[in-house]
Coordinates of C-alpha atoms in Angstrom, one line a residue:
Chain A
M1 CA -16.6 16.3 28.0
S2 CA -16.1 16.0 31.9
A3 CA -18.9 18.2 32.5
I4 CA -21.2 16.0 30.9
T5 CA -21.8 14.0 33.9
A6 CA -19.9 15.8 36.7
P7 CA -22.7 18.5 37.3
T8 CA -25.9 16.5 37.0
D9 CA -26.1 13.2 36.3
T10 CA -29.7 12.8 34.7
R11 CA -29.9 9.2 33.6
P12 CA -31.7 7.0 35.9
P13 CA -29.8 4.2 37.1
G14 CA -30.2 1.1 35.2
A15 CA -31.1 3.0 31.7
P16 CA -29.0 2.1 29.3
A17 CA -25.7 3.6 28.0
P18 CA -25.8 5.3 24.4
A19 CA -23.5 2.5 23.0
G20 CA -25.4 -0.4 24.5
Q21 CA -28.6 0.8 23.1
A22 CA -27.1 1.2 19.8
D23 CA -25.8 -1.9 19.6
K24 CA -28.8 -4.4 21.1
P25 CA -31.8 -3.5 18.6
A26 CA -28.5 -3.3 15.6
G27 CA -28.3 -7.1 16.0
K28 CA -32.4 -8.0 16.0
A29 CA -33.3 -5.0 13.3
G30 CA -33.3 -5.6 10.1
K31 CA -35.1 -8.5 7.5
A32 CA -33.4 -11.2 5.8
G33 CA -31.9 -10.2 2.8
M34 CA -30.7 -6.8 4.3
S35 CA -26.5 -5.8 4.1
T36 CA -25.2 -5.9 7.3
M37 CA -24.4 -2.4 7.1
K38 CA -28.1 -1.7 6.3
K39 CA -29.3 -3.4 9.1
V40 CA -26.5 -1.8 11.7
L41 CA -27.6 1.6 10.5
L42 CA -31.2 0.8 11.2
G43 CA -30.3 -0.6 14.4
L44 CA -28.5 2.5 14.9
G45 CA -31.0 4.7 13.7
G46 CA -34.1 2.8 16.0
S47 CA -31.9 2.9 18.8
Y48 CA -31.2 6.7 18.5
L49 CA -35.1 7.2 17.9
L50 CA -35.8 4.9 21.2
G51 CA -33.4 7.1 23.3
L52 CA -35.3 10.1 22.5
V53 CA -38.4 8.9 22.9
F54 CA -37.2 7.6 26.1
F55 CA -35.7 10.4 27.4
I56 CA -38.6 12.4 26.8
A57 CA -40.8 10.1 28.0
V58 CA -38.7 9.7 31.3
F59 CA -37.5 13.8 32.0
G60 CA -40.2 15.6 29.4
F61 CA -39.9 18.8 28.3
K62 CA -39.1 20.5 32.3
P63 CA -35.5 21.3 32.6
H64 CA -33.5 19.3 35.1
K65 CA -30.9 21.9 35.9
S66 CA -28.0 21.1 38.1
L67 CA -27.4 23.1 40.6
Q68 CA -24.0 24.3 39.8
V69 CA -26.0 25.5 36.4
L70 CA -28.5 26.7 38.5
H71 CA -26.2 28.9 40.7
N72 CA -23.8 30.3 37.5
T73 CA -21.2 28.2 38.8
F74 CA -20.8 26.0 36.1
T75 CA -18.7 27.0 33.1
P76 CA -18.1 24.9 30.2
T77 CA -14.6 26.6 29.2
D78 CA -13.5 25.6 32.8
E79 CA -12.3 22.7 31.8
F80 CA -9.7 24.2 29.7
K81 CA -8.2 25.8 32.5
L82 CA -5.0 24.9 33.7
S83 CA -4.9 24.4 37.3
T84 CA -1.6 23.5 39.2
W85 CA -0.8 20.4 40.2
F86 CA 2.1 20.8 42.1
S87 CA 5.3 23.1 41.5
A88 CA 8.7 22.7 41.5
G89 CA 10.4 25.9 42.8
P90 CA 9.2 28.3 39.7
I91 CA 8.2 25.9 37.6
D92 CA 4.4 24.5 37.9
F93 CA 3.2 21.1 36.7
N94 CA -0.2 21.0 35.1
K95 CA -2.3 18.9 32.5
G96 CA -0.8 21.3 30.0
V97 CA 2.5 20.2 30.6
L98 CA 1.3 16.6 31.1
Y99 CA -0.1 16.8 27.0
V100 CA 3.5 18.4 26.4
L101 CA 5.3 15.9 27.9
I102 CA 2.8 13.0 26.7
A103 CA 3.8 14.5 22.9
A104 CA 7.1 14.3 23.3
V105 CA 7.5 11.2 24.6
L106 CA 5.1 9.6 21.7
T107 CA 6.9 11.5 19.0
L108 CA 10.2 10.4 20.3
W109 CA 9.0 6.8 20.9
I110 CA 7.5 6.3 17.2
L111 CA 10.5 7.9 15.5
F112 CA 13.0 5.8 17.4
Y113 CA 10.9 2.9 17.0
V114 CA 10.7 3.0 13.3
A115 CA 14.3 4.7 13.2
K116 CA 15.9 1.5 14.7
R117 CA 13.7 -0.7 12.9
L118 CA 13.9 0.2 9.3
K119 CA 13.8 -2.7 6.7
Q120 CA 13.6 -2.5 3.1
R121 CA 10.1 -3.7 2.7
P122 CA 8.5 -1.0 5.0
G123 CA 5.4 -2.2 7.3
R124 CA 2.5 0.5 8.2
L125 CA 4.2 2.4 10.4
Q126 CA 7.3 2.7 8.6
T127 CA 5.6 4.2 5.3
A128 CA 3.5 6.6 7.4
V129 CA 6.3 7.4 9.1
E130 CA 8.4 8.1 5.7
M131 CA 5.2 9.7 4.3
F132 CA 5.8 12.1 6.8
Y133 CA 9.5 12.8 6.4
G134 CA 9.0 12.7 2.4
L135 CA 6.3 15.6 2.9
T136 CA 8.1 17.7 5.1
E137 CA 11.4 17.1 3.0
S138 CA 9.7 18.5 -0.1
M139 CA 8.0 21.0 1.4
T140 CA 11.0 22.2 2.7
N141 CA 13.0 21.7 -0.5
D142 CA 10.3 23.7 -2.4
S143 CA 10.4 26.7 -0.3
L144 CA 14.0 26.9 0.7
H145 CA 16.1 26.5 -2.9
D146 CA 19.8 27.0 -1.3
N147 CA 20.9 23.2 0.0
K148 CA 22.6 24.0 3.1
L149 CA 19.5 26.0 4.4
Q150 CA 17.5 22.9 3.3
K151 CA 19.6 21.0 5.6
K152 CA 19.5 23.5 8.0
Y153 CA 16.0 24.0 8.5
F154 CA 14.6 20.4 7.7
P155 CA 15.1 18.6 11.0
L156 CA 12.9 21.8 12.6
I157 CA 10.4 21.7 9.8
A158 CA 9.3 18.1 10.3
T159 CA 9.7 18.5 14.1
L160 CA 7.1 21.0 13.8
F161 CA 4.6 18.6 12.1
I162 CA 5.3 15.7 14.3
F163 CA 5.2 17.5 17.2
I164 CA 1.8 19.4 16.5
L165 CA 0.6 16.4 14.8
V166 CA 0.7 14.3 17.9
S167 CA 0.0 17.0 20.1
N168 CA -3.7 17.0 18.3
M169 CA -4.0 13.1 18.1
I170 CA -3.2 12.8 21.6
G171 CA -5.7 15.4 22.4
Y172 CA -8.8 13.2 21.0
I173 CA -7.8 10.6 23.6
P174 CA -9.9 10.9 26.9
L175 CA -7.9 10.7 30.0
P176 CA -8.6 11.3 33.2
I177 CA -7.5 15.1 33.4
D178 CA -9.8 17.1 34.4
T179 CA -9.2 17.8 38.1
L180 CA -11.7 20.4 38.8
E181 CA -14.3 17.9 38.6
K182 CA -13.9 14.3 40.0
F183 CA -15.6 11.0 40.5
K184 CA -16.1 8.3 43.3
V185 CA -14.5 4.5 42.6
F186 CA -14.2 3.0 45.4
G187 CA -13.8 5.9 47.5
A188 CA -11.0 7.2 45.7
H189 CA -11.4 11.0 44.3
I190 CA -10.7 10.2 40.2
P191 CA -10.4 13.4 37.8
S192 CA -13.5 13.3 35.0
F193 CA -12.1 12.2 32.0
Q194 CA -11.6 14.5 29.2
I195 CA -10.3 15.3 26.1
Y196 CA -7.7 18.4 26.0
A197 CA -4.9 19.5 23.6
A198 CA -1.9 21.2 24.6
D199 CA -2.5 23.4 21.9
T200 CA -5.7 24.3 23.2
N201 CA -4.2 26.6 25.6
V202 CA -2.7 29.7 23.4
A203 CA 0.8 29.4 24.9
F204 CA 1.6 26.5 23.1
P205 CA 1.1 27.5 19.4
L206 CA 2.3 30.8 20.6
I207 CA 5.7 29.7 21.7
L208 CA 6.0 27.8 18.8
S209 CA 5.1 30.6 16.3
L210 CA 7.8 32.4 18.4
L211 CA 10.3 30.4 18.0
V212 CA 9.5 30.4 14.1
F213 CA 9.1 34.3 13.9
C214 CA 12.4 34.7 15.4
L215 CA 14.3 32.5 13.4
F216 CA 12.9 34.3 9.7
T217 CA 13.6 37.4 11.1
W218 CA 16.9 36.4 11.8
E219 CA 17.2 35.1 8.6
R220 CA 15.7 38.0 6.9
L221 CA 18.5 40.2 8.6
K222 CA 21.2 38.2 7.3
A223 CA 19.9 37.8 4.1
Q224 CA 19.4 41.5 3.8
H225 CA 22.5 42.4 5.6
G226 CA 21.2 44.5 8.6
P227 CA 17.8 46.3 9.5
I228 CA 17.8 48.3 6.8
G229 CA 18.0 46.2 3.9
F230 CA 15.3 44.1 5.9
L231 CA 13.2 47.3 6.0
K232 CA 14.0 47.9 2.6
S233 CA 13.0 44.0 1.7
L234 CA 9.6 44.1 2.7
M235 CA 8.9 46.9 0.1
P236 CA 7.2 45.1 -3.4
S237 CA 9.0 46.6 -5.9
G238 CA 7.8 48.7 -8.5
I239 CA 5.8 51.0 -6.0
T240 CA 6.4 54.9 -6.1
G241 CA 4.6 57.8 -5.5
P242 CA 2.6 59.1 -2.0
I243 CA 1.1 55.6 -1.8
K244 CA 4.4 54.2 -0.7
P245 CA 4.7 54.7 3.0
L246 CA 1.0 53.3 3.3
I247 CA 2.0 50.2 1.6
F248 CA 5.2 50.3 4.0
V249 CA 3.1 50.8 7.0
I250 CA 0.5 47.5 5.7
E251 CA 3.8 45.2 4.8
I252 CA 5.0 45.9 8.5
L253 CA 1.7 45.3 9.7
S254 CA 1.2 42.0 7.6
Y255 CA 4.9 41.4 8.5
F256 CA 4.3 41.1 12.1
L257 CA 0.7 39.6 11.6
R258 CA 2.4 36.4 10.9
L259 CA 3.3 35.9 14.1
I260 CA -0.9 36.0 15.1
S261 CA -2.1 34.2 12.2
L262 CA 0.6 31.1 12.8
T263 CA -0.7 31.2 16.8
V264 CA -4.5 31.8 16.2
R265 CA -4.8 29.4 13.8
L266 CA -3.6 26.6 15.3
W267 CA -4.8 27.5 19.0
A268 CA -8.3 28.6 17.7
N269 CA -9.0 25.6 15.3
L270 CA -7.9 23.3 18.5
L271 CA -9.9 25.0 21.1
A272 CA -12.9 25.2 19.0
G273 CA -13.1 22.1 17.7
H274 CA -12.8 20.7 21.6
M275 CA -15.3 23.3 22.4
L276 CA -17.6 22.2 19.6
I277 CA -17.2 18.2 20.5
A278 CA -17.9 19.3 24.1
F279 CA -20.6 21.1 23.5
M280 CA -22.5 18.8 21.1
G281 CA -21.2 15.9 23.2
G282 CA -23.6 17.0 26.1
E283 CA -22.6 20.1 27.8
L284 CA -25.2 22.1 25.8
G285 CA -27.5 19.6 27.1
V286 CA -26.2 20.3 30.6
L287 CA -26.9 23.9 30.5
V288 CA -30.3 23.8 29.0
G289 CA -30.7 21.0 31.6
D290 CA -32.8 19.0 29.0
P291 CA -31.2 14.8 28.8
W292 CA -33.1 14.8 25.5
V293 CA -31.2 17.8 24.2
Q294 CA -28.3 15.9 24.9
W295 CA -29.2 12.7 23.3
L296 CA -30.1 14.5 20.3
L297 CA -27.0 16.6 20.0
L298 CA -24.9 13.6 20.6
P299 CA -24.6 12.3 16.8
I300 CA -23.6 16.0 15.8
G301 CA -20.8 15.4 18.8
L302 CA -19.5 12.6 17.3
A303 CA -19.5 13.4 13.3
I304 CA -17.5 16.4 14.3
F305 CA -15.0 14.7 16.8
A306 CA -14.6 12.1 13.8
F307 CA -14.1 15.3 11.9
E308 CA -11.7 17.1 14.0
A309 CA -9.6 14.1 14.8
V310 CA -9.5 12.8 11.1
L311 CA -8.8 16.1 9.2
I312 CA -8.0 18.9 11.6
A313 CA -5.7 17.6 13.3
G314 CA -3.1 16.6 10.9
L315 CA -4.0 20.0 8.4
Q316 CA -3.1 22.3 11.4
A317 CA 0.0 20.9 12.0
F318 CA 0.9 20.6 8.3
I319 CA -0.3 24.1 7.8
F320 CA 2.0 25.5 10.7
S321 CA 4.9 23.5 9.0
I322 CA 4.1 24.6 5.5
L323 CA 4.0 28.2 6.6
T324 CA 7.3 27.7 8.6
A325 CA 8.6 26.8 5.2
I326 CA 7.5 28.8 2.9
Y327 CA 8.1 32.0 5.9
L328 CA 12.0 30.9 5.8
G329 CA 12.0 30.7 2.2
D330 CA 10.7 33.9 1.8
A331 CA 12.8 35.5 4.4
V332 CA 16.2 34.1 2.4
S333 CA 14.7 35.3 -1.3
S334 CA 13.1 38.5 -0.4
H335 CA 14.8 41.4 -2.3
Chain B
M1 CA -38.6 24.4 24.4
P2 CA -37.1 26.1 27.3
V3 CA -33.6 27.0 26.0
A4 CA -31.4 28.8 28.7
A5 CA -31.6 32.6 28.6
H6 CA -28.3 32.9 29.1
I7 CA -25.3 30.4 29.1
P8 CA -22.2 31.3 31.3
I9 CA -20.0 30.4 28.6
A10 CA -17.0 32.4 29.2
S11 CA -17.8 34.2 32.4
S12 CA -14.3 33.4 33.3
G13 CA -13.0 32.6 30.1
S14 CA -9.9 35.4 29.8
F15 CA -7.6 32.5 30.8
L16 CA -8.5 31.2 26.9
I17 CA -6.8 34.3 25.5
T18 CA -4.0 34.8 28.4
P19 CA -0.8 32.9 27.5
N20 CA 0.3 30.6 30.1
V21 CA 4.1 31.6 30.7
G22 CA 4.7 28.6 32.3
L23 CA 3.2 26.5 29.7
M24 CA 5.4 28.4 27.2
I25 CA 8.5 27.8 28.8
W26 CA 7.7 23.9 29.1
V27 CA 6.6 24.0 25.1
L28 CA 9.5 25.6 24.5
V29 CA 12.1 23.6 26.5
V30 CA 10.6 20.3 25.4
F31 CA 10.3 21.2 21.9
I32 CA 14.2 21.8 21.9
V33 CA 14.9 18.7 23.4
V34 CA 12.7 16.8 21.1
F35 CA 14.3 18.7 17.9
L36 CA 17.5 18.1 18.8
V37 CA 17.2 14.3 19.6
L38 CA 15.5 14.1 16.2
R39 CA 18.1 16.0 14.2
K40 CA 21.1 14.4 16.0
W41 CA 19.4 10.7 16.2
V42 CA 16.2 10.1 13.8
F43 CA 16.4 12.1 10.7
P44 CA 19.7 11.0 9.5
L45 CA 18.7 7.3 10.0
I46 CA 15.5 7.6 8.3
G47 CA 17.2 10.0 5.7
Q48 CA 20.2 7.4 5.1
A49 CA 17.5 4.2 4.8
L50 CA 15.7 6.6 2.3
D51 CA 18.4 7.6 -0.1
A52 CA 20.0 3.5 0.5
R53 CA 16.3 2.9 -1.0
A54 CA 16.2 5.4 -3.4
L55 CA 19.8 3.9 -4.7
T56 CA 18.6 0.6 -4.7
I57 CA 15.2 1.1 -6.9
S58 CA 17.5 2.9 -9.3
S59 CA 20.2 0.2 -9.6
D60 CA 17.2 -2.0 -9.6
I61 CA 15.6 -0.5 -12.6
D62 CA 18.9 0.3 -14.4
A63 CA 18.9 -3.6 -13.8
A64 CA 15.9 -4.1 -15.1
E65 CA 16.6 -1.7 -18.3
K66 CA 19.6 -4.1 -18.9
L67 CA 18.0 -7.5 -18.3
R68 CA 15.2 -6.2 -20.6
I69 CA 17.6 -5.2 -23.2
D70 CA 19.5 -8.5 -23.1
A71 CA 16.0 -10.1 -23.1
D72 CA 14.7 -8.5 -26.3
A73 CA 18.4 -9.5 -27.8
V74 CA 17.9 -13.2 -26.8
L75 CA 14.5 -12.8 -28.0
A76 CA 15.4 -12.0 -31.4
E77 CA 17.8 -14.0 -31.6
Y78 CA 15.7 -17.2 -30.6
R79 CA 13.3 -15.8 -33.4
Q80 CA 15.8 -15.5 -35.7
R81 CA 16.9 -19.4 -34.9
L82 CA 13.1 -20.6 -34.9
V83 CA 13.1 -19.3 -38.5
E84 CA 16.4 -21.0 -39.2
A85 CA 15.3 -23.9 -37.7
R86 CA 11.6 -24.2 -39.5
A87 CA 13.6 -23.8 -42.9
Q88 CA 15.7 -26.5 -41.9
A89 CA 13.0 -28.6 -40.8
D90 CA 11.4 -28.0 -44.6
E91 CA 14.3 -28.5 -46.1
I92 CA 14.7 -31.9 -44.1
I93 CA 11.1 -32.9 -45.1
S94 CA 11.6 -32.4 -48.4
R95 CA 14.7 -34.0 -49.1
A96 CA 13.4 -37.2 -46.5
R97 CA 10.6 -37.1 -49.2
V98 CA 12.6 -37.1 -52.0
A99 CA 15.2 -39.9 -50.8
G100 CA 11.8 -42.1 -49.4
D101 CA 10.4 -41.6 -53.3
A102 CA 13.6 -43.0 -54.3
H103 CA 14.2 -45.7 -51.8
Q104 CA 10.2 -46.7 -52.3
K105 CA 10.9 -46.8 -56.4
E106 CA 14.5 -48.5 -55.6
A107 CA 12.6 -50.8 -53.6
I108 CA 10.0 -51.6 -56.0
E109 CA 12.5 -52.0 -58.8
T110 CA 14.5 -54.5 -56.6
A111 CA 11.2 -56.7 -56.1
R112 CA 10.9 -56.5 -59.4
A113 CA 14.4 -58.0 -60.3
E114 CA 13.7 -60.5 -57.8
R115 CA 10.7 -61.4 -58.7
E116 CA 12.0 -61.8 -62.2
R117 CA 15.0 -64.0 -61.3
L118 CA 13.3 -66.2 -59.3
L119 CA 10.8 -67.4 -62.0
E120 CA 13.4 -67.9 -64.1
Q121 CA 15.1 -69.9 -61.7
T122 CA 11.8 -72.0 -61.4
R123 CA 11.6 -72.1 -65.0
R124 CA 15.1 -73.8 -65.3
D125 CA 14.3 -76.2 -62.1
V126 CA 11.3 -77.2 -63.6
E127 CA 13.1 -77.9 -67.2
A128 CA 15.5 -79.9 -65.6
E129 CA 13.3 -82.1 -63.5
T130 CA 11.0 -82.5 -66.7
R131 CA 14.3 -83.7 -68.4
R132 CA 15.3 -85.8 -65.6
A133 CA 12.2 -87.6 -65.8
I134 CA 12.1 -88.1 -69.6
D135 CA 15.7 -90.0 -68.9
E136 CA 14.3 -92.1 -66.4
I137 CA 11.0 -92.8 -68.1
R138 CA 13.5 -93.9 -71.4
S139 CA 15.6 -96.0 -69.5
E140 CA 12.3 -97.8 -67.8
V141 CA 11.2 -98.1 -71.3
A142 CA 14.3 -99.6 -72.5
A143 CA 14.6 -102.3 -69.7
L144 CA 10.6 -102.9 -70.9
T145 CA 11.0 -103.4 -74.2
V146 CA 14.3 -105.6 -74.0
L147 CA 12.3 -107.5 -71.4
A148 CA 9.4 -108.1 -73.6
T149 CA 11.4 -109.2 -76.6
E150 CA 13.1 -111.3 -74.8
K151 CA 10.0 -113.0 -73.7
V152 CA 8.4 -113.0 -77.4
T153 CA 11.5 -114.4 -79.0
R154 CA 12.6 -116.7 -76.3
K155 CA 16.2 -116.1 -76.8
V156 CA 18.9 -114.1 -74.9
L157 CA 19.5 -110.6 -76.7
T158 CA 22.7 -109.6 -77.4
G159 CA 24.1 -105.8 -76.7
E160 CA 23.7 -104.8 -80.4
D161 CA 20.2 -106.3 -79.9
H162 CA 19.2 -104.2 -77.1
K163 CA 20.6 -101.2 -78.3
R164 CA 18.6 -101.5 -81.4
L165 CA 15.2 -102.4 -79.7
V166 CA 15.9 -99.8 -77.6
E167 CA 16.4 -97.0 -79.8
E168 CA 13.4 -98.5 -82.2
A169 CA 11.2 -98.5 -79.6
L170 CA 12.2 -95.0 -78.3
R171 CA 11.4 -93.7 -81.3
E172 CA 7.9 -95.1 -81.4
L173 CA 7.2 -92.8 -78.2
D174 CA 5.5 -89.7 -78.0
F175 CA 7.5 -87.9 -74.8
S176 CA 6.0 -84.3 -76.2
A177 CA 3.5 -84.3 -73.4
L178 CA 5.9 -84.8 -70.8
G179 CA 8.4 -82.1 -71.8
G180 CA 5.2 -79.9 -72.0
G181 CA 5.3 -79.7 -75.8
D182 CA 9.3 -78.8 -76.2
N183 CA 10.4 -82.4 -76.8

């Protein structure tokens, strides 16, 4: 997102900001008797069309590519690069680490805040936390039928859910963390604002998936009393004949692909979502050099942003944690 | 529309699919810390609170059920009493009506007897007064008769004369009109 303004600022000085443009006519638009919603929609639509006409009139259809684009030095994916801010021995600190730490602090703060103020009649935040607790508890109990295992793995599944959810949600808040692109404020070089999530880097989901994979493999080994039983348990019952080795290979592959699927599902969804928001929110316009393209695609970018923030963030956290529960349940109940 | 001939999307994008080991270690450490803290201090608190609420709700439901049963019993008793009260009220009304009728009849009889008694009393009083008046008139007539006789005969009458004259005069008088036809 930072690349929208960083490579080239095609908007002339004094040009109204998109939000300002959208707001002003919204108040004047409409006639007596129109509902407020209709007036606002008409105002926004009118502003959008006016903005489009404005950018075409001022800049025309001639591309205004920035030097970085012309010299092929602007790469939209660079905003997902983890540049080291500082190192403490072998430990690097970058924006990915910052987001992981923010997610951890926020997760702990929210849950501690609620846990220390639990009331008989819950407020909104307590209700949300209780819903999360109930959801993860029921998904654990549905997958793991042994009471001991439920108690053992519920904290892990619940922590996975809330930690990934918070990581995803903070990924939609623009923060000044893009150190590759900076802007000046009173002479100070401030990193550009960017929406970034730690799980857009494959390392985040991969390590969590590895953790889950190791755990359910360990549980299966325990449940099947060793590697032989483990391998036998992967074979579906009732298969005989020459197809057996083929099925065995497929089952082994599918077992190990769980690691890949867990990782890629979360990572690709988050990365693709952030890239789509960035592209539709302006980067495509920067690449083609047409300010009107930026303006044209902005509503699509906003719609994708809303879709990702409202649906995908929670859905991916839910899928990751429920798959963990299912894999663990499968590990202890397979024969 | 001059669309860019090529868009350098991932000219150096291999970092996207290359896991950053440093970040992996950070995520693992931070996640384990968060997990341990939540498991130790947060989840038990929330679990206890939810269990306590479930218990409260369960006991509230039981209490509400008991209350409902009690209320049903009270309502049935109340209805029974209402039916009894209505029956009693009907009985009281009917008894009051009967008593009222009897009282009214008695009052009418009493009033009638009193009227008869008063009429009789009045009649007796009138008779007595009439008798007394007749006696007075008789005395007056006797006195006048004696006086008139003395003036006519110019002599003083004796007691025997008086008595004879009065009786003669009274015999000639008709007192039937004064006595209402009875004398």
